[in-house]
mmCIF file of C-alpha atoms in Angstrom:
data_model
loop_
_atom_site.group_PDB
_atom_site.id
_atom_site.type_symbol
_atom_site.label_atom_id
_atom_site.label_comp_id
_atom_site.label_asym_id
_atom_site.label_seq_id
_atom_site.Cartn_x
_atom_site.Cartn_y
_atom_site.Cartn_z
ATOM 1 C CA MET A 533 117.372 -37.266 110.778
ATOM 2 C CA SER A 534 119.621 -38.480 107.997
ATOM 3 C CA ILE A 535 118.640 -38.609 104.327
ATOM 4 C CA THR A 536 119.358 -42.361 104.098
ATOM 5 C CA ARG A 537 120.793 -45.147 106.222
ATOM 6 C CA ALA A 538 123.734 -46.919 104.647
ATOM 7 C CA GLU A 539 123.374 -50.700 104.850
ATOM 8 C CA ASP A 540 127.079 -51.373 104.337
ATOM 9 C CA ILE A 541 130.101 -50.311 102.349
ATOM 10 C CA ALA A 542 129.813 -51.568 98.753
ATOM 11 C CA HIS A 543 133.219 -51.084 97.132
ATOM 12 C CA VAL A 544 136.400 -49.046 96.899
ATOM 13 C CA ARG A 545 137.853 -47.613 93.670
ATOM 14 C CA PHE A 546 141.463 -47.184 92.557
ATOM 15 C CA ALA A 547 143.495 -46.374 89.469
ATOM 16 C CA ALA A 548 146.727 -48.131 88.529
ATOM 17 C CA PRO A 549 149.096 -48.031 85.542
ATOM 18 C CA ASP A 550 149.375 -51.848 85.425
ATOM 19 C CA LEU A 551 146.161 -53.826 85.869
ATOM 20 C CA GLY A 552 148.080 -57.096 85.597
ATOM 21 C CA ALA A 553 150.271 -56.229 88.586
ATOM 22 C CA MET A 554 147.210 -55.161 90.570
ATOM 23 C CA ARG A 555 145.440 -58.400 89.689
ATOM 24 C CA GLN A 556 148.384 -60.506 90.851
ATOM 25 C CA PHE A 557 148.443 -58.678 94.179
ATOM 26 C CA LEU A 558 144.688 -58.903 94.746
ATOM 27 C CA GLU A 559 144.696 -62.625 94.004
ATOM 28 C CA ASP A 560 147.570 -63.098 96.458
ATOM 29 C CA PHE A 561 145.469 -61.099 98.927
ATOM 30 C CA GLY A 562 142.580 -63.528 98.491
ATOM 31 C CA LEU A 563 140.142 -61.739 96.175
ATOM 32 C CA ARG A 564 138.645 -63.189 92.993
ATOM 33 C CA CYS A 565 139.439 -61.005 89.989
ATOM 34 C CA PHE A 566 137.809 -60.475 86.627
ATOM 35 C CA GLU A 567 137.921 -57.808 83.917
ATOM 36 C CA ASP A 568 135.016 -56.013 82.318
ATOM 37 C CA ASP A 569 135.022 -53.135 79.831
ATOM 38 C CA GLY A 570 138.690 -52.350 80.464
ATOM 39 C CA MET A 571 138.313 -52.316 84.260
ATOM 40 C CA LEU A 572 139.658 -54.764 86.833
ATOM 41 C CA TYR A 573 137.166 -55.934 89.437
ATOM 42 C CA ALA A 574 137.678 -58.107 92.521
ATOM 43 C CA ARG A 575 135.075 -59.749 94.727
ATOM 44 C CA GLY A 576 134.867 -61.794 97.894
ATOM 45 C CA SER A 577 132.770 -64.878 98.592
ATOM 46 C CA ASP A 578 129.683 -63.131 100.027
ATOM 47 C CA GLY A 579 127.937 -62.790 96.640
ATOM 48 C CA ALA A 580 128.385 -59.019 96.162
ATOM 49 C CA PRO A 581 129.144 -58.210 92.499
ATOM 50 C CA PHE A 582 132.509 -56.664 93.422
ATOM 51 C CA ALA A 583 134.304 -55.075 96.367
ATOM 52 C CA HIS A 584 137.379 -53.511 94.716
ATOM 53 C CA MET A 585 137.746 -51.973 91.276
ATOM 54 C CA THR A 586 140.724 -50.565 89.411
ATOM 55 C CA GLU A 587 140.720 -48.410 86.282
ATOM 56 C CA PRO A 588 143.787 -47.745 84.117
ATOM 57 C CA GLY A 589 145.615 -44.536 85.003
ATOM 58 C CA GLU A 590 147.982 -42.865 87.410
ATOM 59 C CA ALA A 591 148.078 -44.830 90.663
ATOM 60 C CA GLY A 592 145.715 -43.536 93.333
ATOM 61 C CA PHE A 593 142.523 -43.920 95.324
ATOM 62 C CA THR A 594 139.532 -42.693 93.343
ATOM 63 C CA GLY A 595 136.457 -43.287 95.496
ATOM 64 C CA LEU A 596 134.145 -45.439 97.602
ATOM 65 C CA ALA A 597 130.533 -46.532 97.622
ATOM 66 C CA PHE A 598 127.861 -47.353 100.193
ATOM 67 C CA ARG A 599 124.860 -49.606 99.701
ATOM 68 C CA VAL A 600 121.402 -48.143 100.470
ATOM 69 C CA ALA A 601 117.972 -49.761 100.596
ATOM 70 C CA GLY A 602 116.240 -48.538 97.440
ATOM 71 C CA LEU A 603 115.658 -46.010 94.676
ATOM 72 C CA ALA A 604 113.828 -43.645 97.021
ATOM 73 C CA ASP A 605 117.060 -43.263 98.986
ATOM 74 C CA LEU A 606 119.007 -42.434 95.826
ATOM 75 C CA GLU A 607 116.382 -39.910 94.768
ATOM 76 C CA ALA A 608 116.549 -38.199 98.165
ATOM 77 C CA LEU A 609 120.351 -38.004 98.010
ATOM 78 C CA ALA A 610 120.241 -36.695 94.447
ATOM 79 C CA ALA A 611 117.706 -34.002 95.367
ATOM 80 C CA ASN A 612 119.777 -32.902 98.359
ATOM 81 C CA ASP A 613 123.087 -32.640 96.485
ATOM 82 C CA GLY A 614 121.924 -31.628 93.024
ATOM 83 C CA ALA A 615 123.008 -34.981 91.595
ATOM 84 C CA THR A 616 121.378 -37.480 89.233
ATOM 85 C CA VAL A 617 120.161 -41.045 89.690
ATOM 86 C CA GLU A 618 121.791 -43.137 86.956
ATOM 87 C CA ALA A 619 121.652 -46.739 85.799
ATOM 88 C CA SER A 620 124.955 -48.349 86.823
ATOM 89 C CA THR A 621 127.092 -49.867 84.061
ATOM 90 C CA ALA A 622 129.331 -51.673 86.568
ATOM 91 C CA PRO A 623 128.966 -55.424 87.188
ATOM 92 C CA GLY A 624 125.763 -56.143 89.081
ATOM 93 C CA GLY A 625 123.901 -53.244 87.487
ATOM 94 C CA GLY A 626 121.427 -51.421 89.688
ATOM 95 C CA HIS A 627 121.410 -47.658 90.114
ATOM 96 C CA VAL A 628 123.892 -45.151 91.461
ATOM 97 C CA VAL A 629 124.164 -41.543 92.653
ATOM 98 C CA ARG A 630 127.598 -39.917 92.568
ATOM 99 C CA LEU A 631 128.456 -37.371 95.265
ATOM 100 C CA THR A 632 131.597 -35.505 96.335
ATOM 101 C CA ASP A 633 132.575 -35.276 100.015
ATOM 102 C CA PRO A 634 134.212 -32.213 101.645
ATOM 103 C CA ASP A 635 137.707 -33.486 100.759
ATOM 104 C CA GLY A 636 136.880 -34.090 97.108
ATOM 105 C CA ASN A 637 136.459 -37.872 97.342
ATOM 106 C CA ARG A 638 134.013 -39.510 94.952
ATOM 107 C CA VAL A 639 131.304 -41.116 97.090
ATOM 108 C CA GLU A 640 128.704 -43.302 95.405
ATOM 109 C CA ALA A 641 125.428 -44.610 96.779
ATOM 110 C CA VAL A 642 124.260 -47.803 95.063
ATOM 111 C CA THR A 643 121.144 -49.968 95.162
ATOM 112 C CA GLY A 644 119.474 -52.738 93.217
ATOM 113 C CA GLN A 645 122.642 -54.653 92.312
ATOM 114 C CA ALA A 646 122.315 -58.294 91.279
ATOM 115 C CA TRP A 647 124.214 -60.577 93.669
ATOM 116 C CA ARG A 648 125.705 -63.977 93.024
ATOM 117 C CA ASP A 649 125.045 -66.998 95.211
ATOM 118 C CA PRO A 650 127.439 -66.712 98.160
ATOM 119 C CA VAL A 651 130.115 -69.321 98.733
ATOM 120 C CA THR A 652 129.730 -71.126 102.046
ATOM 121 C CA PRO A 653 132.843 -70.481 104.181
ATOM 122 C CA ASP A 654 134.773 -73.486 105.419
ATOM 123 C CA SER A 655 134.086 -74.312 109.052
ATOM 124 C CA GLU A 656 137.055 -73.686 111.303
ATOM 125 C CA ALA A 657 138.296 -76.642 113.286
ATOM 126 C CA PRO A 658 136.987 -76.653 116.873
ATOM 127 C CA PHE A 659 139.501 -75.109 119.286
ATOM 128 C CA ASN A 660 140.878 -76.969 122.264
ATOM 129 C CA SER A 661 141.286 -74.522 125.146
ATOM 130 C CA ALA A 662 141.934 -75.221 128.800
ATOM 131 C CA ALA A 663 138.286 -74.433 129.489
ATOM 132 C CA ALA A 664 136.782 -76.729 126.835
ATOM 133 C CA ARG A 665 138.098 -79.606 124.737
ATOM 134 C CA ARG A 666 136.032 -79.424 121.555
ATOM 135 C CA ARG A 667 138.327 -81.086 118.994
ATOM 136 C CA LEU A 668 138.693 -84.773 119.768
ATOM 137 C CA ARG A 669 140.608 -87.412 117.800
ATOM 138 C CA VAL A 670 141.078 -85.033 114.839
ATOM 139 C CA ALA A 671 144.242 -83.157 113.805
ATOM 140 C CA VAL A 672 144.441 -79.579 112.505
ATOM 141 C CA ARG A 673 145.999 -79.102 109.068
ATOM 142 C CA VAL A 674 145.959 -75.561 107.625
ATOM 143 C CA GLU A 675 146.361 -75.459 103.856
ATOM 144 C CA GLN A 676 149.083 -73.232 102.372
ATOM 145 C CA ARG A 677 147.103 -70.762 100.247
ATOM 146 C CA PRO A 678 145.898 -67.168 100.119
ATOM 147 C CA SER A 679 143.262 -66.015 102.594
ATOM 148 C CA ARG A 680 139.671 -66.406 101.495
ATOM 149 C CA VAL A 681 138.253 -62.896 101.569
ATOM 150 C CA ARG A 682 134.584 -62.843 102.479
ATOM 151 C CA ARG A 683 133.684 -59.174 102.068
ATOM 152 C CA LEU A 684 134.764 -55.569 102.225
ATOM 153 C CA GLY A 685 134.158 -54.393 105.784
ATOM 154 C CA HIS A 686 135.291 -50.783 106.204
ATOM 155 C CA ILE A 687 137.321 -47.874 104.920
ATOM 156 C CA VAL A 688 139.460 -45.313 106.761
ATOM 157 C CA LEU A 689 139.861 -41.801 105.346
ATOM 158 C CA ASN A 690 142.148 -39.020 106.515
ATOM 159 C CA VAL A 691 140.219 -35.746 106.403
ATOM 160 C CA ALA A 692 141.002 -32.026 106.506
ATOM 161 C CA ASP A 693 138.383 -31.235 109.159
ATOM 162 C CA PHE A 694 136.851 -34.059 111.169
ATOM 163 C CA ARG A 695 133.662 -32.296 112.267
ATOM 164 C CA THR A 696 132.914 -31.098 108.733
ATOM 165 C CA SER A 697 133.359 -34.568 107.251
ATOM 166 C CA GLU A 698 131.521 -36.255 110.121
ATOM 167 C CA SER A 699 128.485 -33.999 109.577
ATOM 168 C CA TRP A 700 128.531 -34.635 105.822
ATOM 169 C CA TYR A 701 128.578 -38.439 106.111
ATOM 170 C CA LYS A 702 126.130 -38.660 108.998
ATOM 171 C CA ALA A 703 123.626 -36.341 107.290
ATOM 172 C CA ARG A 704 123.594 -38.471 104.144
ATOM 173 C CA PHE A 705 124.130 -42.008 105.409
ATOM 174 C CA GLY A 706 122.977 -42.064 109.038
ATOM 175 C CA PHE A 707 126.149 -43.407 110.624
ATOM 176 C CA ILE A 708 126.333 -43.890 114.406
ATOM 177 C CA THR A 709 129.539 -43.126 116.282
ATOM 178 C CA SER A 710 130.970 -46.188 118.004
ATOM 179 C CA ASP A 711 134.123 -44.535 119.389
ATOM 180 C CA GLU A 712 135.063 -40.874 119.095
ATOM 181 C CA ILE A 713 138.804 -40.313 119.432
ATOM 182 C CA GLU A 714 140.017 -37.370 121.502
ATOM 183 C CA ALA A 715 143.559 -36.035 121.294
ATOM 184 C CA ALA A 716 142.782 -34.155 124.519
ATOM 185 C CA PRO A 717 139.538 -33.690 126.489
ATOM 186 C CA GLY A 718 137.074 -31.914 124.203
ATOM 187 C CA LEU A 719 139.351 -32.121 121.127
ATOM 188 C CA ALA A 720 138.060 -34.832 118.806
ATOM 189 C CA ILE A 721 140.245 -35.851 115.865
ATOM 190 C CA GLY A 722 138.156 -38.702 114.480
ATOM 191 C CA ALA A 723 135.518 -41.351 114.977
ATOM 192 C CA PHE A 724 134.782 -44.969 114.206
ATOM 193 C CA MET A 725 131.243 -45.005 112.783
ATOM 194 C CA ARG A 726 128.883 -47.927 112.176
ATOM 195 C CA CYS A 727 125.771 -48.400 110.071
ATOM 196 C CA ASP A 728 122.425 -47.837 111.788
ATOM 197 C CA ARG A 729 120.556 -51.118 111.323
ATOM 198 C CA GLY A 730 118.313 -50.677 114.308
ATOM 199 C CA ASP A 731 118.224 -53.863 116.389
ATOM 200 C CA MET A 732 120.409 -55.774 113.928
ATOM 201 C CA PRO A 733 124.065 -55.660 115.069
ATOM 202 C CA SER A 734 126.482 -53.993 112.667
ATOM 203 C CA ASP A 735 130.273 -53.922 112.382
ATOM 204 C CA HIS A 736 131.901 -51.666 114.995
ATOM 205 C CA HIS A 737 132.892 -49.434 112.093
ATOM 206 C CA THR A 738 132.121 -49.195 108.409
ATOM 207 C CA LEU A 739 133.771 -45.769 108.150
ATOM 208 C CA PHE A 740 136.549 -44.218 110.213
ATOM 209 C CA LEU A 741 137.320 -40.533 109.655
ATOM 210 C CA ALA A 742 140.572 -39.206 111.109
ATOM 211 C CA GLN A 743 142.064 -35.707 111.088
ATOM 212 C CA LEU A 744 145.699 -36.781 111.064
ATOM 213 C CA PRO A 745 148.942 -35.865 109.316
ATOM 214 C CA PRO A 746 149.751 -35.845 106.420
ATOM 215 C CA GLY A 747 146.297 -34.500 105.572
ATOM 216 C CA PRO A 748 143.321 -35.660 103.511
ATOM 217 C CA GLY A 749 143.553 -38.935 101.620
ATOM 218 C CA PHE A 750 143.055 -42.675 101.646
ATOM 219 C CA ASN A 751 144.287 -44.501 104.744
ATOM 220 C CA HIS A 752 143.217 -48.116 104.263
ATOM 221 C CA ALA A 753 140.397 -50.490 103.322
ATOM 222 C CA ALA A 754 139.670 -53.651 105.305
ATOM 223 C CA PHE A 755 138.428 -57.040 104.129
ATOM 224 C CA GLU A 756 136.948 -59.732 106.355
ATOM 225 C CA VAL A 757 138.413 -63.227 106.001
ATOM 226 C CA GLU A 758 137.036 -66.585 107.131
ATOM 227 C CA GLY A 759 138.787 -66.814 110.499
ATOM 228 C CA LEU A 760 142.077 -66.820 112.378
ATOM 229 C CA ASP A 761 143.630 -69.797 110.599
ATOM 230 C CA ASP A 762 142.553 -68.284 107.281
ATOM 231 C CA LEU A 763 144.106 -64.927 108.185
ATOM 232 C CA MET A 764 147.374 -66.582 109.199
ATOM 233 C CA ALA A 765 147.435 -68.729 106.058
ATOM 234 C CA GLY A 766 147.082 -65.535 104.039
ATOM 235 C CA HIS A 767 149.817 -63.849 106.047
ATOM 236 C CA GLU A 768 152.257 -66.644 105.259
ATOM 237 C CA HIS A 769 151.235 -66.704 101.593
ATOM 238 C CA LEU A 770 151.792 -62.965 101.172
ATOM 239 C CA LYS A 771 155.209 -63.312 102.837
ATOM 240 C CA ARG A 772 156.168 -66.137 100.482
ATOM 241 C CA GLU A 773 155.139 -64.019 97.500
ATOM 242 C CA GLY A 774 157.354 -61.147 98.660
ATOM 243 C CA ARG A 775 154.492 -58.717 99.276
ATOM 244 C CA THR A 776 155.023 -55.636 101.460
ATOM 245 C CA ALA A 777 153.779 -55.977 105.039
ATOM 246 C CA ALA A 778 152.494 -52.826 106.767
ATOM 247 C CA TRP A 779 151.333 -53.885 110.248
ATOM 248 C CA GLY A 780 150.356 -57.135 111.918
ATOM 249 C CA VAL A 781 149.430 -59.605 113.074
ATOM 250 C CA GLY A 782 147.696 -58.309 116.208
ATOM 251 C CA ARG A 783 144.364 -57.571 117.893
ATOM 252 C CA HIS A 784 143.034 -54.018 117.965
ATOM 253 C CA VAL A 785 141.586 -52.436 121.084
ATOM 254 C CA LEU A 786 138.844 -50.427 119.356
ATOM 255 C CA GLY A 787 136.760 -52.823 117.297
ATOM 256 C CA SER A 788 138.625 -55.846 118.727
ATOM 257 C CA GLN A 789 139.557 -57.184 115.258
ATOM 258 C CA ILE A 790 142.481 -59.495 114.686
ATOM 259 C CA PHE A 791 144.285 -57.596 111.926
ATOM 260 C CA ASP A 792 146.981 -57.921 109.280
ATOM 261 C CA TYR A 793 147.845 -54.997 106.954
ATOM 262 C CA TRP A 794 149.592 -55.207 103.568
ATOM 263 C CA LYS A 795 150.459 -52.739 100.801
ATOM 264 C CA ASP A 796 149.507 -53.086 97.151
ATOM 265 C CA PRO A 797 152.206 -52.416 94.512
ATOM 266 C CA TRP A 798 151.576 -48.644 94.773
ATOM 267 C CA GLY A 799 151.545 -48.410 98.551
ATOM 268 C CA HIS A 800 147.793 -48.472 99.295
ATOM 269 C CA GLU A 801 147.112 -50.381 102.507
ATOM 270 C CA LEU A 802 144.599 -53.231 102.566
ATOM 271 C CA GLU A 803 143.754 -55.062 105.769
ATOM 272 C CA HIS A 804 142.709 -58.626 106.482
ATOM 273 C CA TRP A 805 140.590 -58.887 109.632
ATOM 274 C CA THR A 806 138.467 -61.340 111.561
ATOM 275 C CA ASP A 807 136.541 -61.476 114.864
ATOM 276 C CA GLY A 808 135.405 -57.845 115.023
ATOM 277 C CA ASP A 809 132.852 -56.313 117.407
ATOM 278 C CA LEU A 810 129.183 -56.058 116.403
ATOM 279 C CA PHE A 811 126.863 -53.459 117.945
ATOM 280 C CA ALA A 812 123.199 -52.504 117.536
ATOM 281 C CA ALA A 813 121.920 -48.921 117.447
ATOM 282 C CA ALA A 814 120.939 -49.052 121.125
ATOM 283 C CA ASP A 815 124.539 -49.783 122.175
ATOM 284 C CA GLY A 816 125.362 -46.102 121.781
ATOM 285 C CA SER A 817 128.708 -44.333 121.579
ATOM 286 C CA ARG A 818 131.766 -43.730 123.728
ATOM 287 C CA LEU A 819 134.775 -41.438 123.978
ATOM 288 C CA SER A 820 138.182 -43.031 123.459
ATOM 289 C CA THR A 821 141.805 -41.990 123.651
ATOM 290 C CA ILE A 822 144.777 -41.924 121.298
ATOM 291 C CA ARG A 823 146.261 -44.783 123.300
ATOM 292 C CA GLU A 824 143.197 -46.951 122.665
ATOM 293 C CA LEU A 825 143.350 -46.033 118.969
ATOM 294 C CA LEU A 826 147.013 -46.969 118.527
ATOM 295 C CA ASP A 827 147.364 -49.737 121.097
ATOM 296 C CA VAL A 828 147.014 -53.477 120.559
ATOM 297 C CA GLN A 829 145.735 -56.110 122.954
ATOM 298 C CA TRP A 830 148.457 -58.434 121.670
ATOM 299 C CA GLY A 831 150.718 -58.681 118.657
ATOM 300 C CA ALA A 832 152.709 -56.264 116.535
ATOM 301 C CA PRO A 833 152.725 -52.677 117.865
ATOM 302 C CA PHE A 834 151.667 -49.764 115.693
ATOM 303 C CA PRO A 835 154.734 -49.086 113.473
ATOM 304 C CA ALA A 836 155.249 -45.528 114.727
ATOM 305 C CA LEU A 837 155.316 -46.854 118.307
ATOM 306 C CA ALA A 838 157.763 -49.681 117.623
ATOM 307 C CA GLY A 839 161.411 -49.351 118.554
ATOM 308 C CA LYS A 840 163.432 -48.304 121.569
ATOM 309 C CA HIS A 841 162.942 -44.549 121.111
ATOM 310 C CA ALA A 842 159.315 -44.570 119.959
ATOM 311 C CA PRO A 843 157.062 -41.835 121.384
ATOM 312 C CA LYS A 844 154.256 -42.641 123.807
ATOM 313 C CA PRO A 845 150.687 -42.436 122.480
ATOM 314 C CA GLU A 846 150.028 -39.615 124.952
ATOM 315 C CA THR A 847 152.881 -37.604 123.404
ATOM 316 C CA ILE A 848 151.339 -38.080 119.967
ATOM 317 C CA GLY A 849 148.003 -36.996 121.409
ATOM 318 C CA LYS A 850 149.480 -33.779 122.815
ATOM 319 C CA LEU A 851 151.075 -32.977 119.453
ATOM 320 C CA LEU A 852 147.819 -33.577 117.592
ATOM 321 C CA ALA A 853 145.905 -31.474 120.122
ATOM 322 C CA PHE A 854 148.415 -28.626 119.667
ATOM 323 C CA GLN A 855 148.066 -28.788 115.883
ATOM 324 C CA LEU A 856 144.270 -28.788 116.124
ATOM 325 C CA ARG A 857 144.225 -25.799 118.477
ATOM 326 C CA LEU A 858 146.652 -23.953 116.198
ATOM 327 C CA LYS A 859 144.482 -24.632 113.163
ATOM 328 C CA ARG A 860 141.399 -23.392 114.979
ATOM 329 C CA LEU A 861 143.231 -20.253 116.070
ATOM 330 C CA PHE A 862 144.211 -19.312 112.525
ATOM 331 C CA ARG A 863 140.667 -19.947 111.300
ATOM 332 C CA ARG A 864 139.204 -17.461 113.766
ATOM 333 C CA LYS A 865 138.420 -13.927 112.644
ATOM 334 C CA PRO A 866 140.646 -11.103 113.981
ATOM 335 C CA LYS A 867 137.769 -9.570 115.967
ATOM 336 C CA ASP A 868 137.192 -12.938 117.680
ATOM 337 C CA ILE A 869 140.853 -13.090 118.721
ATOM 338 C CA ALA A 870 140.720 -9.516 120.023
ATOM 339 C CA ALA A 871 137.641 -10.322 122.087
#
């Protein structure tokens, strides 16, 4: 039994030496920016007070937050970790508990924030397929503009030890594994984990933990946009503005999202996505492979697998399995090795 059940991811935190440059990027990315008390905040259209925040300082990822149901959840987390429930001074107010995960990341749990009225997303034009003609006597015209980010959807963290981090997050926030990734049979290196909302379907993953080179750190954060046309409009806008593309456009295998990854001015990857899987608690978990993790159903291949001499996903899996076995060997006590 977990201490709480996270309802969703609330926000991600960064530091940057130039808040103006960060603001320009985030607005090109499709977020709405504002400043408060020397901090830069950015929000989507779902009504949440903010989804991304940046403080002045040396560039880097500084933390993440999950939303929980109420003060009782914060009090339980605080009691378990020797922390304190505090009134939040960030936009939206509410209360917060600040924790530290096994890799030293700042992890906040928040509740009671004041939300704005959400903006109603534009309806996408009906799609004419061979199976059904739904758009009749009307043309499609996609406006040239940034994507319209709806919400923050998930975060991916590289971790030092997957099982240690998995236990820490599941014990506190009640995540359910959607897909556990094995480098080899019985050797898990990560998992896509979703919020436990009972019968209410939740995103395929709100948190993905991966024990991958180059070691612990931020991998990427992903923001849902209004739809496929909106994602592609944003892709073209970011290209026109000379932003740095990382991977995309394509459709993932695990999670099924249509994706498009870009880098902020300091190299942190942010993803646009749409049309992801939704699962309820009863839908359970499954084991998946490195190939499923890295493969696409269509579109741009994973950068490390692009090119004539790129390795196969199975080769990468064997290398990761070897590294994991080696790490486990060196962590064993001498008497265990002798036995």
